Amino acid sequence: MTPVLIAGGGIGGLTAALSLHTAGIDAVVVESARRIEPLGVGMNLLSHGVRELTELGLGDDLAALGVATAEHVYCDSSGDQLFAEPRGLDQGYRWPQYSVHRGELHLMLLERVRERLGPDAVRTGTRLLDFTEGPDAVHVRVEDRGTGAVETLDGAALIGADGLHSAVRARLHPDEGPPAWSGHRMWRGVTKLDRPFLTGTSMAVVRDGDASLVVYPIGRDRINWVCLVRVAEPGPLPEGGAVDDHRTAALEDVLPYYESWSMGWLDVPDLLARGDHILEYPMVDRDPLPAWGRGRVTLLGDAAHPMYPAGANGASQAVLDARVLALELARADGDTPAGLAAYEGARVEATTAVVRAGRAMERAGTAIPWNRGSLARMAEMYRQMAADDIAALNGRPSLTPPGRP
């Protein structure tokens, strides 16, 4: 059977491989990196993403890796709590919300793919060069980054899960241009603390003027922190502002914005000063596309719908993409273009709403008064725009194809 080819071995691509395997569809992942390592910092999986990974048999893995986030707390830079809302199980969902280390989640997914699909299911060091579509297959030219050898792989479909700088998206939409910048610089790091803050399962969002801070535990006494500072109006990225997931920054780049913060329950300057390997990013997204692909080629995750981290929703949306993709291809019973069209029909509008909700939440977060009433309205606005409905998630049928385990 001709496999589905997945370009990109990140969280979305690996979840797609697991989902397709569960649906009885062969898959092969081609990943440009020569070695998949536990890189990055913390991230969140919302309850709708956790449901899908749990139904793939990964619930115990998630519980072992992550911290079940119980509340979001909004504060000012003196540490005073202005608004709080429950999350995950405490909010009424049947599945928790987890905060995890991205690299550890990534390696767990890689291990499960190799266990279930075989050791050769993920081909690292394999760069996608181009693709052409035939009547019965898509022909994908790839290069071995170690030897320079070029070969053509045939797939029933090609799924571009290759992130913000997607090579697949660039070939499908060659005139799109660069990502859109929010005007924020963003620094991220992880710090070990001797004691937890607040409940130990709290995510705190703090703001003072143009500077914001998001902090949450990710297990093993580690605190993930994200500093966001508005330095410009939204617009094109400035020269030299390319998005690089591994761009390091110095403490003196970020500390001046936070050195006067005195929160009592958290020493912010000390948190930043003891951070391990500070990373810097411009906060970007892309304008939503009316359609992602064509024929036997489509997109998934950040390649399809990069979004601001305002709603902590990016990874969960990639996981949902993967599950719906597998379901629709299984339903199509061999008519791959029809299955991909049904997948896009189910996901394009939904993810467009999340992208727009993230933009609205980011704009509101810097414009509204930082008080209880405004924060409650902002949280409700995001939930409504992103269609984050507890009853709908708890009550809808599984995305596992009927008859599959």
Short mmCIF file of C-alpha atoms in Angstrom, two decimals:
data_model
loop_
_atom_site.label_atom_id
_atom_site.label_comp_id
_atom_site.label_asym_id
_atom_site.label_seq_id
_atom_site.Cartn_x
_atom_site.Cartn_y
_atom_site.Cartn_z
CA MET A 1 0.00 0.00 0.00
CA THR A 2 1.34 3.43 -0.92
CA PRO A 3 1.88 5.36 2.32
CA VAL A 4 0.86 8.87 3.20
CA LEU A 5 4.02 11.00 3.31
CA ILE A 6 4.28 13.53 6.12
CA ALA A 7 6.84 16.32 5.72
CA GLY A 8 7.90 17.32 9.22
CA GLY A 9 8.49 15.28 12.34
CA GLY A 10 7.25 17.77 14.91
CA ILE A 11 4.33 17.34 17.29
CA GLY A 12 1.74 17.69 14.51
CA GLY A 13 3.51 15.41 12.07
CA LEU A 14 4.15 12.65 14.59
CA THR A 15 0.57 12.83 15.86
CA ALA A 16 -0.60 12.55 12.26
CA ALA A 17 1.50 9.40 11.82
CA LEU A 18 0.02 7.84 14.97
CA SER A 19 -3.50 8.85 13.94
CA LEU A 20 -3.15 7.41 10.44
CA HIS A 21 -1.74 4.17 11.85
CA THR A 22 -4.71 3.91 14.23
CA ALA A 23 -7.00 4.38 11.22
CA GLY A 24 -5.25 1.55 9.35
CA ILE A 25 -3.40 3.86 6.94
CA ASP A 26 0.34 3.52 6.30
CA ALA A 27 2.44 6.65 6.92
CA VAL A 28 6.08 7.70 6.61
CA VAL A 29 7.52 10.89 8.13
CA VAL A 30 10.39 12.73 6.42
CA GLU A 31 12.18 15.15 8.74
CA SER A 32 14.91 17.56 7.67
CA ALA A 33 16.72 17.57 11.02
CA ARG A 34 19.39 14.89 11.23
CA ARG A 35 18.53 14.14 14.84
CA ILE A 36 15.36 14.84 16.79
CA GLU A 37 16.41 16.18 20.20
CA PRO A 38 14.43 17.44 23.22
CA LEU A 39 14.72 21.11 22.28
CA GLY A 40 12.61 24.07 23.27
CA VAL A 41 10.87 25.11 26.45
CA GLY A 42 7.40 24.69 27.92
CA MET A 43 4.07 24.51 26.16
CA ASN A 44 0.41 23.80 26.90
CA LEU A 45 -1.95 21.14 25.69
CA LEU A 46 -5.55 22.22 26.16
CA SER A 47 -8.23 19.71 27.04
CA HIS A 48 -9.32 19.18 23.44
CA GLY A 49 -5.77 18.25 22.47
CA VAL A 50 -5.37 16.03 25.53
CA ARG A 51 -8.57 14.18 24.61
CA GLU A 52 -7.15 13.28 21.19
CA LEU A 53 -3.79 12.09 22.51
CA THR A 54 -5.56 10.13 25.24
CA GLU A 55 -7.69 8.38 22.62
CA LEU A 56 -4.44 7.47 20.84
CA GLY A 57 -3.44 5.61 24.01
CA LEU A 58 -1.07 8.29 25.33
CA GLY A 59 -2.95 9.38 28.46
CA ASP A 60 -0.52 7.75 30.89
CA ASP A 61 2.44 9.23 29.00
CA LEU A 62 0.97 12.71 29.27
CA ALA A 63 0.25 12.32 32.97
CA ALA A 64 3.86 11.23 33.56
CA LEU A 65 5.31 14.14 31.58
CA GLY A 66 3.10 17.08 32.45
CA VAL A 67 1.53 19.18 35.16
CA ALA A 68 -2.28 19.27 35.11
CA THR A 69 -2.97 23.01 35.06
CA ALA A 70 -5.89 23.82 37.38
CA GLU A 71 -6.23 27.59 37.03
CA HIS A 72 -5.23 30.69 35.10
CA VAL A 73 -4.50 33.64 37.37
CA TYR A 74 -4.17 37.21 36.08
CA CYS A 75 -2.07 39.59 38.18
CA ASP A 76 -0.35 42.94 38.18
CA SER A 77 3.41 43.34 38.63
CA SER A 78 3.03 43.71 42.40
CA GLY A 79 1.56 40.20 42.56
CA ASP A 80 -2.04 41.20 43.31
CA GLN A 81 -4.55 38.76 41.78
CA LEU A 82 -7.12 40.50 39.59
CA PHE A 83 -8.97 37.58 38.03
CA ALA A 84 -8.79 33.78 38.04
CA GLU A 85 -10.56 31.04 36.12
CA PRO A 86 -10.39 27.25 36.50
CA ARG A 87 -8.87 25.12 33.76
CA GLY A 88 -9.04 21.53 32.60
CA LEU A 89 -10.85 19.15 34.93
CA ASP A 90 -11.63 21.96 37.36
CA GLN A 91 -13.35 23.85 34.53
CA GLY A 92 -15.65 20.94 33.78
CA TYR A 93 -13.81 19.20 30.96
CA ARG A 94 -13.53 15.41 31.05
CA TRP A 95 -9.83 15.73 30.19
CA PRO A 96 -7.13 17.76 31.93
CA GLN A 97 -5.05 20.58 30.54
CA TYR A 98 -1.32 19.82 30.69
CA SER A 99 1.76 22.02 30.82
CA VAL A 100 4.76 20.07 29.54
CA HIS A 101 8.28 20.49 28.22
CA ARG A 102 7.93 20.60 24.44
CA GLY A 103 11.07 18.55 23.83
CA GLU A 104 9.97 15.79 26.20
CA LEU A 105 6.55 15.55 24.56
CA HIS A 106 8.26 15.49 21.17
CA LEU A 107 10.53 12.59 22.12
CA MET A 108 7.64 10.64 23.63
CA LEU A 109 5.67 10.94 20.39
CA LEU A 110 8.73 9.90 18.37
CA GLU A 111 9.19 6.83 20.54
CA ARG A 112 5.54 5.82 20.16
CA VAL A 113 5.67 6.27 16.36
CA ARG A 114 8.72 4.04 16.08
CA GLU A 115 7.16 1.45 18.40
CA ARG A 116 3.88 1.28 16.49
CA LEU A 117 4.86 2.02 12.89
CA GLY A 118 8.38 0.59 12.91
CA PRO A 119 11.92 1.99 13.28
CA ASP A 120 11.98 3.30 9.70
CA ALA A 121 8.70 5.22 9.94
CA VAL A 122 10.58 8.48 10.63
CA ARG A 123 13.38 9.31 8.18
CA THR A 124 15.55 12.02 9.71
CA GLY A 125 18.07 14.07 7.74
CA THR A 126 15.72 14.01 4.75
CA ARG A 127 14.98 17.38 3.16
CA LEU A 128 11.95 17.89 0.91
CA LEU A 129 12.98 19.51 -2.37
CA ASP A 130 9.83 19.46 -4.47
CA PHE A 131 6.76 17.44 -5.40
CA THR A 132 4.56 16.74 -8.40
CA GLU A 133 1.14 15.17 -8.44
CA GLY A 134 0.17 12.28 -10.65
CA PRO A 135 -3.23 10.64 -11.15
CA ASP A 136 -2.64 7.97 -8.50
CA ALA A 137 0.16 9.35 -6.29
CA VAL A 138 2.18 12.38 -5.35
CA HIS A 139 5.87 12.16 -6.23
CA VAL A 140 8.12 13.81 -3.64
CA ARG A 141 11.78 14.58 -4.32
CA VAL A 142 13.91 14.45 -1.18
CA GLU A 143 17.60 14.86 -0.42
CA ASP A 144 19.66 12.95 2.10
CA ARG A 145 21.39 15.73 4.04
CA GLY A 146 24.28 13.46 4.94
CA THR A 147 25.17 12.15 1.47
CA GLY A 148 23.48 14.60 -0.86
CA ALA A 149 21.70 11.73 -2.61
CA VAL A 150 18.35 12.63 -4.17
CA GLU A 151 15.46 10.20 -4.56
CA THR A 152 11.77 10.31 -5.33
CA LEU A 153 9.24 8.91 -2.88
CA ASP A 154 5.70 8.07 -3.93
CA GLY A 155 2.85 8.78 -1.55
CA ALA A 156 -0.91 8.44 -1.59
CA ALA A 157 -0.84 11.98 -0.17
CA LEU A 158 1.66 14.58 1.02
CA ILE A 159 0.94 16.33 4.32
CA GLY A 160 2.98 19.47 4.94
CA ALA A 161 3.50 19.46 8.70
CA ASP A 162 6.80 21.32 8.40
CA GLY A 163 6.09 24.34 10.55
CA LEU A 164 6.07 28.10 10.09
CA HIS A 165 8.70 27.99 7.34
CA SER A 166 6.93 25.17 5.52
CA ALA A 167 8.52 24.12 2.23
CA VAL A 168 5.23 22.50 1.24
CA ARG A 169 3.24 25.68 1.90
CA ALA A 170 5.79 27.77 -0.01
CA ARG A 171 5.26 25.60 -3.09
CA LEU A 172 1.48 25.61 -2.76
CA HIS A 173 1.31 29.37 -2.09
CA PRO A 174 4.49 30.87 -3.61
CA ASP A 175 3.36 34.51 -3.53
CA GLU A 176 2.39 34.66 0.13
CA GLY A 177 5.29 36.66 1.56
CA PRO A 178 6.75 36.69 5.09
CA PRO A 179 4.87 36.11 8.36
CA ALA A 180 3.01 38.99 10.00
CA TRP A 181 4.60 40.45 13.14
CA SER A 182 2.53 41.47 16.16
CA GLY A 183 5.06 44.09 17.25
CA HIS A 184 6.07 41.98 20.28
CA ARG A 185 9.48 40.61 21.14
CA MET A 186 9.19 37.37 23.07
CA TRP A 187 11.76 35.70 25.31
CA ARG A 188 11.33 32.20 26.74
CA GLY A 189 13.22 30.17 29.30
CA VAL A 190 13.00 27.51 31.98
CA THR A 191 14.16 27.97 35.57
CA LYS A 192 14.35 25.49 38.45
CA LEU A 193 12.70 26.78 41.61
CA ASP A 194 13.06 25.45 45.13
CA ARG A 195 9.34 25.84 45.82
CA PRO A 196 6.19 26.18 43.71
CA PHE A 197 4.27 29.44 43.34
CA LEU A 198 0.59 29.89 44.14
CA THR A 199 -1.14 26.46 44.05
CA GLY A 200 1.68 24.65 42.28
CA THR A 201 -0.69 23.99 39.34
CA SER A 202 -1.33 27.65 38.45
CA MET A 203 -0.54 29.48 35.25
CA ALA A 204 -0.03 33.17 35.97
CA VAL A 205 -0.40 35.96 33.42
CA VAL A 206 1.06 39.29 34.58
CA ARG A 207 1.11 42.68 32.87
CA ASP A 208 2.61 46.08 33.53
CA GLY A 209 2.28 48.54 30.66
CA ASP A 210 3.82 47.11 27.48
CA ALA A 211 5.49 44.21 29.32
CA SER A 212 3.77 40.90 30.10
CA LEU A 213 4.88 37.68 31.73
CA VAL A 214 3.40 34.17 31.56
CA VAL A 215 4.69 31.56 34.04
CA TYR A 216 3.68 27.97 34.73
CA PRO A 217 5.21 24.76 36.10
CA ILE A 218 6.21 21.95 33.71
CA GLY A 219 7.31 19.32 36.24
CA ARG A 220 10.54 18.37 38.05
CA ASP A 221 10.62 21.75 39.87
CA ARG A 222 10.87 23.61 36.55
CA ILE A 223 9.04 26.84 35.78
CA ASN A 224 8.49 27.86 32.19
CA TRP A 225 8.41 31.60 31.61
CA VAL A 226 7.52 33.76 28.63
CA CYS A 227 8.26 37.48 28.52
CA LEU A 228 6.43 39.57 25.92
CA VAL A 229 7.21 43.23 25.30
CA ARG A 230 5.51 45.40 22.71
CA VAL A 231 8.24 47.33 20.89
CA ALA A 232 6.43 48.35 17.69
CA GLU A 233 3.08 48.45 15.97
CA PRO A 234 1.98 45.32 14.09
CA GLY A 235 3.49 45.06 10.63
CA PRO A 236 6.26 43.42 8.61
CA LEU A 237 9.20 41.91 10.44
CA PRO A 238 12.14 44.35 10.60
CA GLU A 239 15.34 43.47 8.79
CA GLY A 240 17.20 40.77 10.70
CA GLY A 241 14.02 39.70 12.52
CA ALA A 242 13.73 36.25 10.98
CA VAL A 243 11.93 33.68 13.12
CA ASP A 244 14.39 31.11 14.46
CA ASP A 245 13.24 28.52 17.01
CA HIS A 246 16.74 28.27 18.47
CA ARG A 247 17.88 31.92 18.53
CA THR A 248 19.54 32.59 21.86
CA ALA A 249 19.38 35.86 23.77
CA ALA A 250 21.29 37.45 26.61
CA LEU A 251 19.79 38.21 30.01
CA GLU A 252 20.49 41.92 29.56
CA ASP A 253 18.17 41.96 26.54
CA VAL A 254 15.10 41.14 28.63
CA LEU A 255 15.86 41.90 32.30
CA PRO A 256 15.55 45.73 32.09
CA TYR A 257 11.83 45.41 31.37
CA TYR A 258 11.24 43.37 34.56
CA GLU A 259 13.90 44.30 37.13
CA SER A 260 11.52 46.51 39.15
CA TRP A 261 8.78 43.86 39.40
CA SER A 262 8.20 42.77 43.00
CA MET A 263 5.43 40.17 43.19
CA GLY A 264 6.04 38.67 46.62
CA TRP A 265 5.15 35.11 45.68
CA LEU A 266 7.57 35.11 42.72
CA ASP A 267 10.94 36.86 42.38
CA VAL A 268 10.78 37.73 38.69
CA PRO A 269 14.30 39.18 38.24
CA ASP A 270 15.76 36.09 39.93
CA LEU A 271 13.57 33.80 37.80
CA LEU A 272 14.93 35.35 34.62
CA ALA A 273 18.52 35.55 35.87
CA ARG A 274 18.59 31.83 36.64
CA GLY A 275 16.90 30.83 33.41
CA ASP A 276 18.49 28.09 31.36
CA HIS A 277 19.29 29.05 27.77
CA ILE A 278 17.07 32.07 27.00
CA LEU A 279 15.44 31.94 23.56
CA GLU A 280 14.11 34.95 21.64
CA TYR A 281 11.36 35.08 19.02
CA PRO A 282 9.29 37.75 17.30
CA MET A 283 5.63 36.91 17.86
CA VAL A 284 4.22 36.18 14.41
CA ASP A 285 1.38 34.47 12.59
CA ARG A 286 0.07 34.40 9.02
CA ASP A 287 -3.16 35.55 7.48
CA PRO A 288 -5.52 32.56 7.23
CA LEU A 289 -5.76 30.85 3.85
CA PRO A 290 -9.14 30.06 2.26
CA ALA A 291 -7.77 26.62 1.30
CA TRP A 292 -4.56 24.90 2.34
CA GLY A 293 -3.80 22.49 -0.48
CA ARG A 294 -5.05 20.81 -3.61
CA GLY A 295 -5.52 17.28 -4.87
CA ARG A 296 -3.29 14.95 -2.89
CA VAL A 297 -1.39 17.67 -1.00
CA THR A 298 -2.44 19.61 2.11
CA LEU A 299 -1.07 21.25 5.24
CA LEU A 300 -1.30 20.63 8.99
CA GLY A 301 -0.45 22.49 12.19
CA ASP A 302 1.77 25.58 12.01
CA ALA A 303 2.32 25.02 8.30
CA ALA A 304 -1.43 25.50 7.80
CA HIS A 305 -2.36 28.05 10.48
CA PRO A 306 0.45 29.60 12.54
CA MET A 307 -1.08 31.56 15.40
CA TYR A 308 -0.14 33.77 18.32
CA PRO A 309 0.42 31.96 21.63
CA ALA A 310 -2.28 34.13 23.22
CA GLY A 311 -4.65 31.21 23.74
CA ALA A 312 -2.00 28.50 24.26
CA ASN A 313 -3.78 26.72 21.41
CA GLY A 314 -1.23 26.02 18.67
CA ALA A 315 -0.18 22.49 19.59
CA SER A 316 -3.73 21.42 20.44
CA GLN A 317 -4.97 22.60 17.04
CA ALA A 318 -2.20 20.63 15.31
CA VAL A 319 -3.26 17.51 17.24
CA LEU A 320 -6.89 18.07 16.20
CA ASP A 321 -5.78 18.49 12.58
CA ALA A 322 -4.00 15.15 12.74
CA ARG A 323 -6.98 13.31 14.14
CA VAL A 324 -9.49 14.80 11.67
CA LEU A 325 -7.10 14.11 8.79
CA ALA A 326 -6.95 10.40 9.66
CA LEU A 327 -10.70 10.19 10.20
CA GLU A 328 -11.54 11.77 6.84
CA LEU A 329 -9.02 9.68 4.92
CA ALA A 330 -10.48 6.55 6.51
CA ARG A 331 -14.00 7.65 5.62
CA ALA A 332 -12.93 8.33 2.02
CA ASP A 333 -12.10 4.64 1.56
CA GLY A 334 -9.25 5.13 -0.88
CA ASP A 335 -10.43 8.36 -2.54
CA THR A 336 -7.55 10.36 -1.13
CA PRO A 337 -8.31 13.75 -2.76
CA ALA A 338 -11.89 13.55 -1.44
CA GLY A 339 -10.61 12.70 2.04
CA LEU A 340 -8.22 15.64 2.04
CA ALA A 341 -10.95 17.97 0.81
CA ALA A 342 -13.22 16.79 3.65
CA TYR A 343 -10.37 17.34 6.13
CA GLU A 344 -9.89 20.91 4.95
CA GLY A 345 -13.64 21.45 5.00
CA ALA A 346 -13.71 20.44 8.65
CA ARG A 347 -10.62 22.35 9.77
CA VAL A 348 -9.99 25.51 7.72
CA GLU A 349 -12.88 27.55 9.13
CA ALA A 350 -12.32 26.28 12.67
CA THR A 351 -8.61 27.14 12.73
CA THR A 352 -9.22 30.50 11.03
CA ALA A 353 -11.46 31.39 13.97
CA VAL A 354 -8.70 30.45 16.43
CA VAL A 355 -6.10 32.55 14.56
CA ARG A 356 -8.43 35.54 14.61
CA ALA A 357 -9.30 34.99 18.26
CA GLY A 358 -5.59 34.98 19.12
CA ARG A 359 -5.11 38.28 17.31
CA ALA A 360 -8.12 39.81 19.04
CA MET A 361 -6.96 38.59 22.43
CA GLU A 362 -3.45 39.98 21.87
CA ARG A 363 -4.83 43.39 20.87
CA ALA A 364 -7.26 43.42 23.78
CA GLY A 365 -4.56 42.38 26.24
CA THR A 366 -2.50 45.48 25.50
CA ALA A 367 -5.42 47.90 25.13
CA ILE A 368 -7.89 47.10 27.91
CA PRO A 369 -7.60 48.19 31.54
CA TRP A 370 -5.90 45.41 33.50
CA ASN A 371 -8.73 44.79 35.98
CA ARG A 372 -11.15 42.01 36.88
CA GLY A 373 -14.04 43.07 34.69
CA SER A 374 -11.96 43.62 31.56
CA LEU A 375 -10.03 40.38 32.02
CA ALA A 376 -13.22 38.36 32.47
CA ARG A 377 -14.64 39.85 29.27
CA MET A 378 -11.39 39.15 27.38
CA ALA A 379 -11.35 35.50 28.50
CA GLU A 380 -14.98 35.05 27.47
CA MET A 381 -14.36 36.73 24.11
CA TYR A 382 -11.56 34.28 23.31
CA ARG A 383 -13.67 31.27 24.33
CA GLN A 384 -16.53 32.36 22.10
CA MET A 385 -14.38 33.22 19.08
CA ALA A 386 -12.39 29.98 19.38
CA ALA A 387 -15.56 27.91 19.93
CA ASP A 388 -14.09 26.53 23.15
CA ASP A 389 -17.27 24.83 24.36
CA ILE A 390 -17.01 22.42 27.28
CA ALA A 391 -20.30 20.61 26.63
CA ALA A 392 -19.50 20.20 22.92
CA LEU A 393 -16.12 18.62 23.58
CA ASN A 394 -17.39 16.39 26.39
CA GLY A 395 -20.34 15.19 24.33
CA ARG A 396 -19.11 14.77 20.77
CA PRO A 397 -18.23 11.35 19.34
CA SER A 398 -14.65 10.16 19.18
CA LEU A 399 -12.54 11.07 16.12
CA THR A 400 -11.19 7.52 16.02
CA PRO A 401 -12.62 5.88 12.87
CA PRO A 402 -15.41 3.38 13.65
CA GLY A 403 -14.18 -0.15 14.08
CA ARG A 404 -10.66 0.88 15.06
CA PRO A 405 -9.21 0.25 18.55
#
